CSV table of C-alpha atoms and ligand atoms in Angstrom, one decimal:
chain,number,residue,atom,x,y,z
R,10,MET,CA,-20.2,5.6,-28.6
R,11,ILE,CA,-22.4,8.8,-28.9
R,12,PRO,CA,-20.2,11.0,-31.0
R,13,TYR,CA,-19.7,14.7,-30.2
R,14,GLY,CA,-20.9,15.6,-33.7
R,15,ARG,CA,-22.4,13.8,-36.7
R,16,GLN,CA,-23.5,14.8,-40.2
R,17,ASP,CA,-27.1,14.3,-41.4
R,18,ILE,CA,-27.4,12.9,-44.9
R,19,ILE,CA,-30.9,12.3,-46.2
R,20,GLN,CA,-32.3,10.7,-49.4
R,21,ASP,CA,-32.7,14.2,-51.0
R,22,ASP,CA,-29.0,14.8,-50.5
R,23,ILE,CA,-28.1,11.5,-52.1
R,24,ASP,CA,-30.5,12.0,-55.0
R,25,THR,CA,-29.0,15.5,-55.7
R,26,VAL,CA,-25.4,14.1,-55.7
R,27,ILE,CA,-26.4,11.3,-58.1
R,28,GLU,CA,-28.1,13.7,-60.4
R,29,THR,CA,-24.9,15.9,-60.5
R,30,LEU,CA,-22.8,12.8,-61.1
R,31,GLN,CA,-25.0,12.0,-64.1
R,32,SER,CA,-24.9,15.5,-65.5
R,33,ASP,CA,-22.4,17.1,-67.9
R,34,PHE,CA,-20.4,18.7,-65.1
R,35,ILE,CA,-18.9,17.1,-62.0
R,36,THR,CA,-16.5,20.0,-61.4
R,37,GLN,CA,-16.7,23.7,-62.3
R,38,GLY,CA,-20.2,23.5,-63.6
R,39,PRO,CA,-23.4,25.3,-62.6
R,40,GLN,CA,-23.7,23.9,-59.1
R,41,VAL,CA,-20.7,25.8,-57.6
R,42,ALA,CA,-22.0,29.1,-58.8
R,43,LEU,CA,-25.5,28.3,-57.6
R,44,PHE,CA,-24.2,27.2,-54.2
R,45,GLU,CA,-22.3,30.5,-53.9
R,46,LYS,CA,-25.3,32.5,-54.9
R,47,LYS,CA,-27.6,30.8,-52.4
R,48,ILE,CA,-25.1,31.3,-49.5
R,49,ALA,CA,-24.6,34.9,-50.4
R,50,GLU,CA,-28.3,35.4,-50.4
R,51,TYR,CA,-28.8,33.6,-47.1
R,52,CYS,CA,-26.1,35.7,-45.4
R,53,GLN,CA,-26.9,38.9,-47.2
R,54,ALA,CA,-23.4,39.2,-48.5
R,55,LYS,CA,-22.5,40.6,-51.9
R,56,TYR,CA,-20.0,37.8,-52.9
R,57,ALA,CA,-19.3,34.2,-52.0
R,58,ILE,CA,-16.3,32.2,-53.1
R,59,ALA,CA,-16.5,28.4,-52.4
R,60,CYS,CA,-13.4,26.4,-51.8
R,61,ASN,CA,-12.3,22.8,-51.1
R,62,SER,CA,-12.0,23.6,-47.4
R,63,ALA,CA,-12.2,26.4,-44.9
R,64,THR,CA,-8.5,26.2,-44.5
R,65,SER,CA,-8.1,27.1,-48.2
R,66,ALA,CA,-10.7,29.9,-47.8
R,67,LEU,CA,-8.8,31.3,-44.8
R,68,HIS,CA,-5.5,31.2,-46.8
R,69,LEU,CA,-7.2,33.0,-49.7
R,70,ALA,CA,-8.7,35.6,-47.4
R,71,CYS,CA,-5.3,36.3,-45.9
R,72,LEU,CA,-3.6,36.6,-49.3
R,73,ALA,CA,-6.4,38.8,-50.7
R,74,LEU,CA,-5.9,41.2,-47.8
R,75,GLY,CA,-2.2,41.4,-48.7
R,76,ILE,CA,-0.9,39.6,-45.7
R,77,THR,CA,2.7,38.7,-46.4
R,78,GLU,CA,6.2,38.3,-44.8
R,79,GLY,CA,6.9,40.8,-42.1
R,80,ASP,CA,3.2,41.2,-41.2
R,81,GLN,CA,1.6,40.2,-38.0
R,82,VAL,CA,-1.9,38.7,-37.6
R,83,TRP,CA,-3.6,38.2,-34.2
R,84,THR,CA,-6.1,35.5,-33.4
R,85,SER,CA,-7.5,33.5,-30.5
R,86,PRO,CA,-5.5,30.6,-29.1
R,87,ILE,CA,-8.7,28.6,-28.6
R,88,THR,CA,-9.3,27.5,-32.2
R,89,PHE,CA,-8.4,24.8,-34.6
R,90,VAL,CA,-4.8,25.1,-35.9
R,91,ALA,CA,-6.0,26.0,-39.4
R,92,THR,CA,-6.8,29.5,-38.3
R,93,ALA,CA,-3.2,30.3,-37.4
R,94,ASN,CA,-1.8,28.1,-40.1
R,95,ALA,CA,-3.5,30.3,-42.8
R,96,VAL,CA,-1.4,33.2,-41.6
R,97,LYS,CA,1.9,31.1,-41.6
R,98,MET,CA,1.1,30.0,-45.1
R,99,CYS,CA,1.4,33.6,-46.2
R,100,GLY,CA,4.8,33.9,-44.4
R,101,ALA,CA,3.5,36.2,-41.8
R,102,GLN,CA,3.8,36.0,-38.0
R,103,VAL,CA,0.9,34.9,-35.7
R,104,ASP,CA,0.3,36.2,-32.2
R,105,PHE,CA,-2.5,35.3,-29.9
R,106,VAL,CA,-4.9,37.3,-27.9
R,107,ASP,CA,-6.2,35.6,-24.7
R,108,ILE,CA,-9.9,34.6,-24.5
R,109,ASP,CA,-12.8,35.9,-22.5
R,110,PRO,CA,-13.6,33.3,-19.9
R,111,GLU,CA,-17.3,33.7,-20.4
R,112,THR,CA,-17.7,33.4,-24.2
R,113,SER,CA,-14.4,31.6,-24.9
R,114,ASN,CA,-14.0,34.1,-27.8
R,115,LEU,CA,-11.1,36.5,-28.1
R,116,SER,CA,-11.3,38.9,-25.2
R,117,VAL,CA,-12.2,42.5,-26.2
R,118,SER,CA,-10.6,43.9,-23.1
R,119,VAL,CA,-7.3,42.1,-23.7
R,120,LEU,CA,-7.4,43.1,-27.3
R,121,LYS,CA,-7.9,46.8,-26.2
R,122,SER,CA,-4.8,46.8,-24.0
R,123,ARG,CA,-2.7,44.8,-26.5
R,124,LEU,CA,-3.5,47.3,-29.3
R,125,SER,CA,-2.6,50.3,-27.2
R,126,GLN,CA,0.7,48.6,-26.2
R,127,ALA,CA,1.4,47.6,-29.9
R,128,GLU,CA,0.7,51.2,-31.0
R,129,LYS,CA,3.4,52.5,-28.7
R,130,GLN,CA,5.8,49.9,-29.9
R,131,ASN,CA,4.9,50.5,-33.6
R,132,ALA,CA,4.0,46.8,-33.8
R,133,LEU,CA,0.3,46.8,-34.8
R,134,PRO,CA,-1.1,43.7,-36.6
R,135,LYS,CA,-2.2,44.0,-40.2
R,136,ALA,CA,-5.2,41.8,-39.5
R,137,ILE,CA,-7.1,40.0,-36.8
R,138,ILE,CA,-8.9,36.7,-37.3
R,139,VAL,CA,-11.7,36.4,-34.8
R,140,VAL,CA,-13.2,32.9,-34.2
R,141,HIS,CA,-16.8,32.5,-33.4
R,142,MET,CA,-16.2,29.7,-30.9
R,143,ALA,CA,-18.8,26.9,-30.8
R,144,GLY,CA,-21.0,29.1,-33.1
R,145,LEU,CA,-21.3,32.1,-30.9
R,146,SER,CA,-20.4,35.4,-32.6
R,147,CYS,CA,-17.7,37.5,-31.1
R,148,ASP,CA,-18.7,41.1,-30.1
R,149,MET,CA,-18.0,42.4,-33.6
R,150,ALA,CA,-19.2,46.0,-33.0
R,151,GLU,CA,-16.7,46.4,-30.1
R,152,ILE,CA,-13.9,44.7,-32.0
R,153,SER,CA,-14.4,46.8,-35.1
R,154,SER,CA,-14.6,50.0,-33.1
R,155,LEU,CA,-11.2,49.1,-31.6
R,156,THR,CA,-9.5,48.2,-34.9
R,157,GLN,CA,-11.0,50.9,-37.2
R,158,LYS,CA,-8.7,53.7,-36.1
R,159,TYR,CA,-5.7,51.6,-37.0
R,160,ASP,CA,-7.1,50.3,-40.3
R,161,ILE,CA,-6.6,46.7,-39.1
R,162,LYS,CA,-8.4,44.2,-41.3
R,163,ILE,CA,-10.8,41.7,-39.8
R,164,ILE,CA,-11.5,38.1,-40.9
R,165,GLU,CA,-14.2,36.1,-39.2
R,166,ASP,CA,-13.4,32.4,-38.8
R,167,ALA,CA,-17.0,31.3,-38.8
R,168,ALA,CA,-16.2,27.6,-39.4
R,169,HIS,CA,-18.6,26.9,-36.4
R,170,ALA,CA,-21.2,29.6,-37.1
R,171,ILE,CA,-23.2,29.4,-40.3
R,172,GLY,CA,-26.8,29.9,-39.5
R,173,GLY,CA,-26.0,32.0,-36.5
R,174,SER,CA,-26.6,35.7,-36.3
R,175,TYR,CA,-25.2,38.9,-34.6
R,176,GLN,CA,-27.4,41.9,-33.9
R,177,ASP,CA,-29.8,41.9,-36.9
R,178,ALA,CA,-27.5,40.2,-39.4
R,179,LYS,CA,-26.6,36.6,-40.2
R,180,ILE,CA,-23.0,35.6,-39.7
R,181,GLY,CA,-21.4,36.0,-43.0
R,182,ALA,CA,-23.0,39.4,-43.8
R,183,CYS,CA,-19.5,41.0,-43.0
R,184,GLN,CA,-21.2,44.0,-41.4
R,185,TYR,CA,-18.1,44.5,-39.2
R,186,SER,CA,-15.5,42.5,-41.1
R,187,ASP,CA,-13.7,42.3,-44.5
R,188,ILE,CA,-14.2,38.5,-45.1
R,189,THR,CA,-16.1,35.7,-43.3
R,190,VAL,CA,-15.1,32.0,-43.7
R,191,PHE,CA,-17.3,29.0,-43.3
R,192,SER,CA,-16.4,25.3,-43.1
R,193,PHE,CA,-18.5,22.4,-44.5
R,194,HIS,CA,-16.6,19.6,-42.9
R,195,PRO,CA,-19.0,16.8,-41.7
R,196,VAL,CA,-18.8,17.7,-38.1
R,197,LYS,CA,-19.8,21.4,-38.8
R,198,ILE,CA,-23.3,22.7,-39.2
R,199,ILE,CA,-23.9,21.8,-42.9
R,200,THR,CA,-21.6,19.6,-45.0
R,201,THR,CA,-20.1,19.2,-48.5
R,202,ALA,CA,-17.8,16.4,-47.2
R,203,GLU,CA,-14.7,18.7,-47.4
R,204,GLY,CA,-15.5,22.3,-48.3
R,205,GLY,CA,-15.4,25.9,-47.3
R,206,LEU,CA,-16.5,29.3,-48.4
R,207,ALA,CA,-15.6,33.0,-48.0
R,208,THR,CA,-18.1,35.8,-48.1
R,209,THR,CA,-17.3,39.5,-48.6
R,210,ASN,CA,-18.9,42.7,-49.7
R,211,ASN,CA,-15.7,44.0,-51.4
R,212,PRO,CA,-15.6,43.3,-55.2
R,213,VAL,CA,-11.8,43.5,-55.3
R,214,LEU,CA,-11.3,41.0,-52.5
R,215,ALA,CA,-13.9,38.7,-54.1
R,216,ALA,CA,-12.2,38.8,-57.5
R,217,THR,CA,-8.7,38.3,-56.0
R,218,MET,CA,-9.9,35.3,-54.0
R,219,GLU,CA,-11.6,33.8,-57.1
R,220,GLN,CA,-8.5,34.2,-59.2
R,221,LEU,CA,-6.2,32.8,-56.4
R,222,ARG,CA,-8.5,29.8,-56.0
R,223,SER,CA,-7.7,28.7,-59.6
R,224,HIS,CA,-4.0,29.0,-60.2
R,225,GLY,CA,-4.0,32.9,-60.4
R,226,VAL,CA,-5.5,32.4,-63.9
R,227,THR,CA,-8.2,34.6,-65.5
R,228,ARG,CA,-10.2,34.5,-68.8
R,229,ASP,CA,-11.9,37.8,-68.0
R,230,GLU,CA,-11.2,39.9,-71.1
R,231,GLU,CA,-11.2,43.2,-69.1
R,232,LYS,CA,-8.4,41.9,-67.0
R,233,LEU,CA,-6.1,40.6,-69.7
R,234,GLN,CA,-2.7,42.3,-69.8
R,235,ASN,CA,-1.8,41.2,-73.3
R,236,THR,CA,-3.9,40.9,-76.4
R,237,ALA,CA,-5.8,37.6,-76.6
R,238,ASP,CA,-4.2,35.2,-79.2
R,239,GLY,CA,-7.5,33.4,-79.7
R,240,PRO,CA,-10.5,32.0,-78.0
R,241,TRP,CA,-8.4,29.5,-76.0
R,242,TYR,CA,-6.5,32.4,-74.3
R,243,TYR,CA,-6.1,32.9,-70.6
R,244,GLU,CA,-3.5,34.6,-68.5
R,245,GLN,CA,-1.8,33.8,-65.2
R,246,HIS,CA,-1.1,37.0,-63.2
R,247,PHE,CA,0.2,35.6,-59.9
R,248,LEU,CA,0.9,32.4,-58.1
R,249,GLY,CA,-2.4,30.7,-57.3
R,250,PHE,CA,-3.7,27.3,-56.1
R,251,ASN,CA,-6.2,24.7,-57.0
R,252,TYR,CA,-8.6,25.3,-54.1
R,253,ARG,CA,-11.7,24.6,-56.1
R,254,ILE,CA,-14.7,22.7,-54.8
R,255,THR,CA,-16.5,20.3,-57.1
R,256,ASP,CA,-20.0,20.4,-58.5
R,257,ILE,CA,-20.8,17.2,-56.7
R,258,GLN,CA,-19.9,18.8,-53.4
R,259,ALA,CA,-21.7,22.0,-54.2
R,260,ALA,CA,-24.9,20.1,-55.0
R,261,LEU,CA,-24.7,18.4,-51.6
R,262,GLY,CA,-24.2,21.8,-50.1
R,263,ILE,CA,-27.3,23.3,-51.8
R,264,SER,CA,-29.4,20.4,-50.6
R,265,GLN,CA,-28.0,20.7,-47.0
R,266,LEU,CA,-28.6,24.5,-47.0
R,267,LYS,CA,-32.4,23.9,-47.2
R,268,ARG,CA,-32.2,22.4,-43.7
R,269,LEU,CA,-29.7,24.9,-42.2
R,270,ASP,CA,-32.3,26.8,-40.2
R,271,ASP,CA,-33.9,23.6,-38.9
R,272,TYR,CA,-30.4,22.3,-37.9
R,273,VAL,CA,-29.7,25.5,-35.9
R,274,LYS,CA,-33.1,25.4,-34.3
R,275,ALA,CA,-32.6,21.7,-33.3
R,276,ARG,CA,-29.1,22.5,-31.9
R,277,ASN,CA,-30.4,25.4,-29.9
R,278,ALA,CA,-33.3,23.3,-28.5
R,279,LEU,CA,-30.9,20.5,-27.4
R,280,ALA,CA,-28.5,23.1,-25.9
R,281,LYS,CA,-31.4,24.6,-23.9
R,282,ARG,CA,-32.3,21.1,-22.7
R,283,TYR,CA,-28.7,20.5,-21.6
R,284,ASN,CA,-28.6,23.9,-19.8
R,285,ASP,CA,-31.8,23.1,-17.9
R,286,ALA,CA,-30.7,19.6,-16.9
R,287,LEU,CA,-27.1,20.5,-15.9
R,288,SER,CA,-27.7,23.7,-14.1
R,289,VAL,CA,-27.4,21.9,-10.7
R,290,LEU,CA,-23.9,20.7,-11.4
R,291,PRO,CA,-20.6,22.5,-10.4
R,292,VAL,CA,-19.9,23.4,-14.1
R,293,ARG,CA,-20.2,26.5,-16.2
R,294,LEU,CA,-22.7,26.2,-19.0
R,295,PRO,CA,-22.9,28.1,-22.3
R,296,GLU,CA,-24.6,31.5,-21.8
R,297,ILE,CA,-27.5,32.5,-24.1
R,298,TYR,CA,-27.2,36.1,-25.4
R,299,LYS,CA,-30.0,38.4,-26.5
R,300,ASP,CA,-28.0,40.1,-29.3
R,301,ARG,CA,-26.8,37.0,-31.0
R,302,LEU,CA,-28.0,33.5,-32.0
R,303,SER,CA,-25.4,30.8,-31.6
R,304,ALA,CA,-25.3,28.1,-34.3
R,305,PHE,CA,-24.3,25.8,-31.4
R,306,HIS,CA,-21.8,23.8,-33.4
R,307,LEU,CA,-20.4,22.7,-30.1
R,308,TYR,CA,-21.9,22.4,-26.6
R,309,ILE,CA,-19.0,23.0,-24.2
R,310,ILE,CA,-19.2,22.9,-20.4
R,311,LYS,CA,-16.4,24.1,-18.1
R,312,LEU,CA,-15.5,22.9,-14.6
R,313,ASN,CA,-16.1,25.7,-12.1
R,314,THR,CA,-12.5,25.2,-10.9
R,315,PRO,CA,-9.9,24.3,-13.5
R,316,ASP,CA,-8.3,21.1,-12.3
R,317,ARG,CA,-6.1,19.0,-14.5
R,318,SER,CA,-6.7,15.6,-12.7
R,319,GLU,CA,-10.5,16.1,-12.2
R,320,HIS,CA,-10.8,17.1,-15.8
R,321,LEU,CA,-9.0,14.0,-17.0
R,322,ARG,CA,-11.0,11.8,-14.6
R,323,LEU,CA,-14.3,13.0,-16.1
R,324,PHE,CA,-13.0,12.8,-19.6
R,325,LYS,CA,-11.9,9.1,-19.2
R,326,ALA,CA,-15.0,8.1,-17.3
R,327,LEU,CA,-17.4,9.7,-19.9
R,328,ARG,CA,-15.6,8.0,-22.8
R,329,LYS,CA,-15.7,4.7,-20.9
R,330,GLU,CA,-19.5,5.1,-20.6
R,331,GLY,CA,-19.8,5.5,-24.4
R,332,ILE,CA,-20.0,9.3,-24.3
R,333,GLY,CA,-17.8,10.7,-27.1
R,334,VAL,CA,-16.6,13.8,-25.3
R,335,ASN,CA,-13.9,15.9,-26.9
R,336,LEU,CA,-11.7,18.9,-26.2
R,337,HIS,CA,-12.0,22.0,-28.4
R,338,TYR,CA,-9.2,23.0,-28.5
R,339,ILE,CA,-5.6,22.6,-27.3
R,340,PRO,CA,-4.4,26.2,-27.1
R,341,VAL,CA,-2.6,26.7,-30.4
R,342,TYR,CA,0.5,28.2,-28.8
R,343,ARG,CA,1.0,24.8,-27.0
R,344,GLN,CA,1.6,23.0,-30.4
R,345,PRO,CA,5.3,22.2,-30.9
R,346,PHE,CA,5.2,24.0,-34.3
R,347,TYR,CA,4.1,27.2,-32.5
R,348,GLN,CA,6.2,26.7,-29.4
R,349,GLU,CA,9.3,27.4,-31.5
R,350,GLN,CA,8.0,31.0,-31.6
R,351,GLY,CA,8.6,31.2,-27.8
R,352,PHE,CA,5.1,31.8,-26.5
R,353,LYS,CA,4.7,31.8,-22.7
R,354,ARG,CA,1.8,30.0,-21.3
R,355,ASP,CA,1.6,32.6,-18.5
R,356,ASP,CA,0.6,35.2,-21.1
R,357,PHE,CA,-2.7,33.4,-21.7
R,358,PRO,CA,-4.1,32.6,-18.2
R,359,ASN,CA,-7.7,32.3,-19.5
R,360,SER,CA,-6.8,29.9,-22.3
R,361,GLU,CA,-4.8,27.8,-19.8
R,362,ALA,CA,-7.7,27.7,-17.4
R,363,TYR,CA,-10.0,26.8,-20.3
R,364,TYR,CA,-7.7,23.9,-21.3
R,365,GLN,CA,-8.0,22.4,-17.8
R,366,SER,CA,-11.8,22.7,-17.6
R,367,ALA,CA,-13.5,22.5,-21.0
R,368,ILE,CA,-15.4,19.4,-22.2
R,369,THR,CA,-17.4,19.2,-25.4
R,370,LEU,CA,-20.5,17.1,-24.9
R,371,PRO,CA,-22.3,15.4,-27.8
R,372,LEU,CA,-24.6,17.6,-29.8
R,373,PHE,CA,-25.9,17.2,-33.3
R,374,PRO,CA,-29.3,17.9,-34.8
R,375,THR,CA,-30.4,14.3,-35.1
R,376,MET,CA,-29.5,13.5,-31.5
R,377,THR,CA,-32.4,11.8,-29.7
R,378,PHE,CA,-33.6,12.8,-26.3
R,379,GLU,CA,-32.7,9.3,-25.2
R,380,GLU,CA,-29.1,9.8,-26.3
R,381,GLN,CA,-29.0,13.2,-24.6
R,382,ASP,CA,-30.5,11.8,-21.4
R,383,LYS,CA,-27.8,9.2,-21.3
R,384,VAL,CA,-25.2,11.9,-21.5
R,385,ILE,CA,-27.0,13.9,-18.8
R,386,GLU,CA,-27.4,11.0,-16.4
R,387,THR,CA,-23.8,9.8,-16.8
R,388,LEU,CA,-22.5,13.3,-16.2
R,389,VAL,CA,-24.7,13.8,-13.1
R,390,ASN,CA,-23.6,10.5,-11.7
R,391,LEU,CA,-20.0,11.4,-12.2
R,392,LEU,CA,-20.2,14.8,-10.6
R,393,LYS,CA,-22.6,14.2,-7.7
T,14,PLP,C1,-12.9,23.1,-38.9
T,14,PLP,C2,-12.3,24.4,-38.6
T,14,PLP,C3,-11.4,25.0,-39.6
T,14,PLP,C4,-11.0,24.3,-40.8
T,14,PLP,O1,-12.0,23.8,-41.6
T,14,PLP,P1,-11.7,22.8,-42.8
T,14,PLP,O2,-13.0,23.0,-43.7
T,14,PLP,O3,-11.6,21.5,-42.2
T,14,PLP,O4,-10.5,23.3,-43.5
T,14,PLP,C5,-10.9,26.3,-39.3
T,14,PLP,N1,-11.3,27.0,-38.2
T,14,PLP,C6,-12.1,26.4,-37.3
T,14,PLP,C7,-12.4,27.2,-36.1
T,14,PLP,C8,-12.6,25.1,-37.5
T,14,PLP,O5,-13.3,24.6,-36.5
């Protein structure tokens, strides 16, 4: 089976991990801080807080922005459940904004009408989590111009998008957002096995996320509320978590980061090759935009006409031929856990159409032309 995604681990990565294992620190040593520094520099963000997953980083981001019971947070329904779950973990309510059929990102025009409606009903969200689907940035300038007048916070779920850019800035620069979150799960662009990271330019948000990551505890003398009893002293100020990443993982991340730009280049080259070969088929292919570079975490095609049975036929036939196609994602409001909130499928026509037409084809930086040609030939045969 040609998988839809696959990590790339080379000897350098292995050597770095072994070196860290043989060092004095395997957790909370120098590698974590160095990894954070390197990602912050890469993205041109002031602060980076590494975590044991993107899910943890999203949770910390929501908590640092003060999201709590009684608040509403909006996001896209076409995302992994973790995006919405982070909001629920804070006790807040999630609502979904339908997608743009072209980009599969949260629709700016739907957002605009939902915001003016919510303003009238005094039911504005506290924050919006935008998702850069498949690695393509949302239209952040438009989104931030809509949310600014209401003081709505913005989190970028960039789990798919490290190495991509928007306008003149790397994703993660937080030019139009409060916090950006990356994932380093093996199917994503670079990996630390499990792992995630939040970037921000706001020192208060950074310090809060850092303290929440480790039990709500601080040793920072300037922050102590009582007088230190001795050199062992630390204080817990609020309820935090153990969301720390290890030095072993951070070392792997530092090693992987050296190849990030090459990975994104390879993914874009393969995507272009798919686009050229598949343009004759009755499917919608990913668009290439001038003002943003997609990290191409996923290569997703959509049937021109959404059709549940044709979609299923293709899916089964491709899998049978050894092509590891997948579907990203089941609209989150369709999950039984979220259905209890009473979402109506009719409220999300674009997401429903997407769910009946999207297919993720294999794409990873080490994919060979031979493997890609097999995917192309199989698909052409099935659709001709
Ligand atoms: C993978 C993913 C996450 C969660 O990442 P983990 O590191 O596995 O916690 C969140 N959001 C999106 C869009 C993802 O694809």
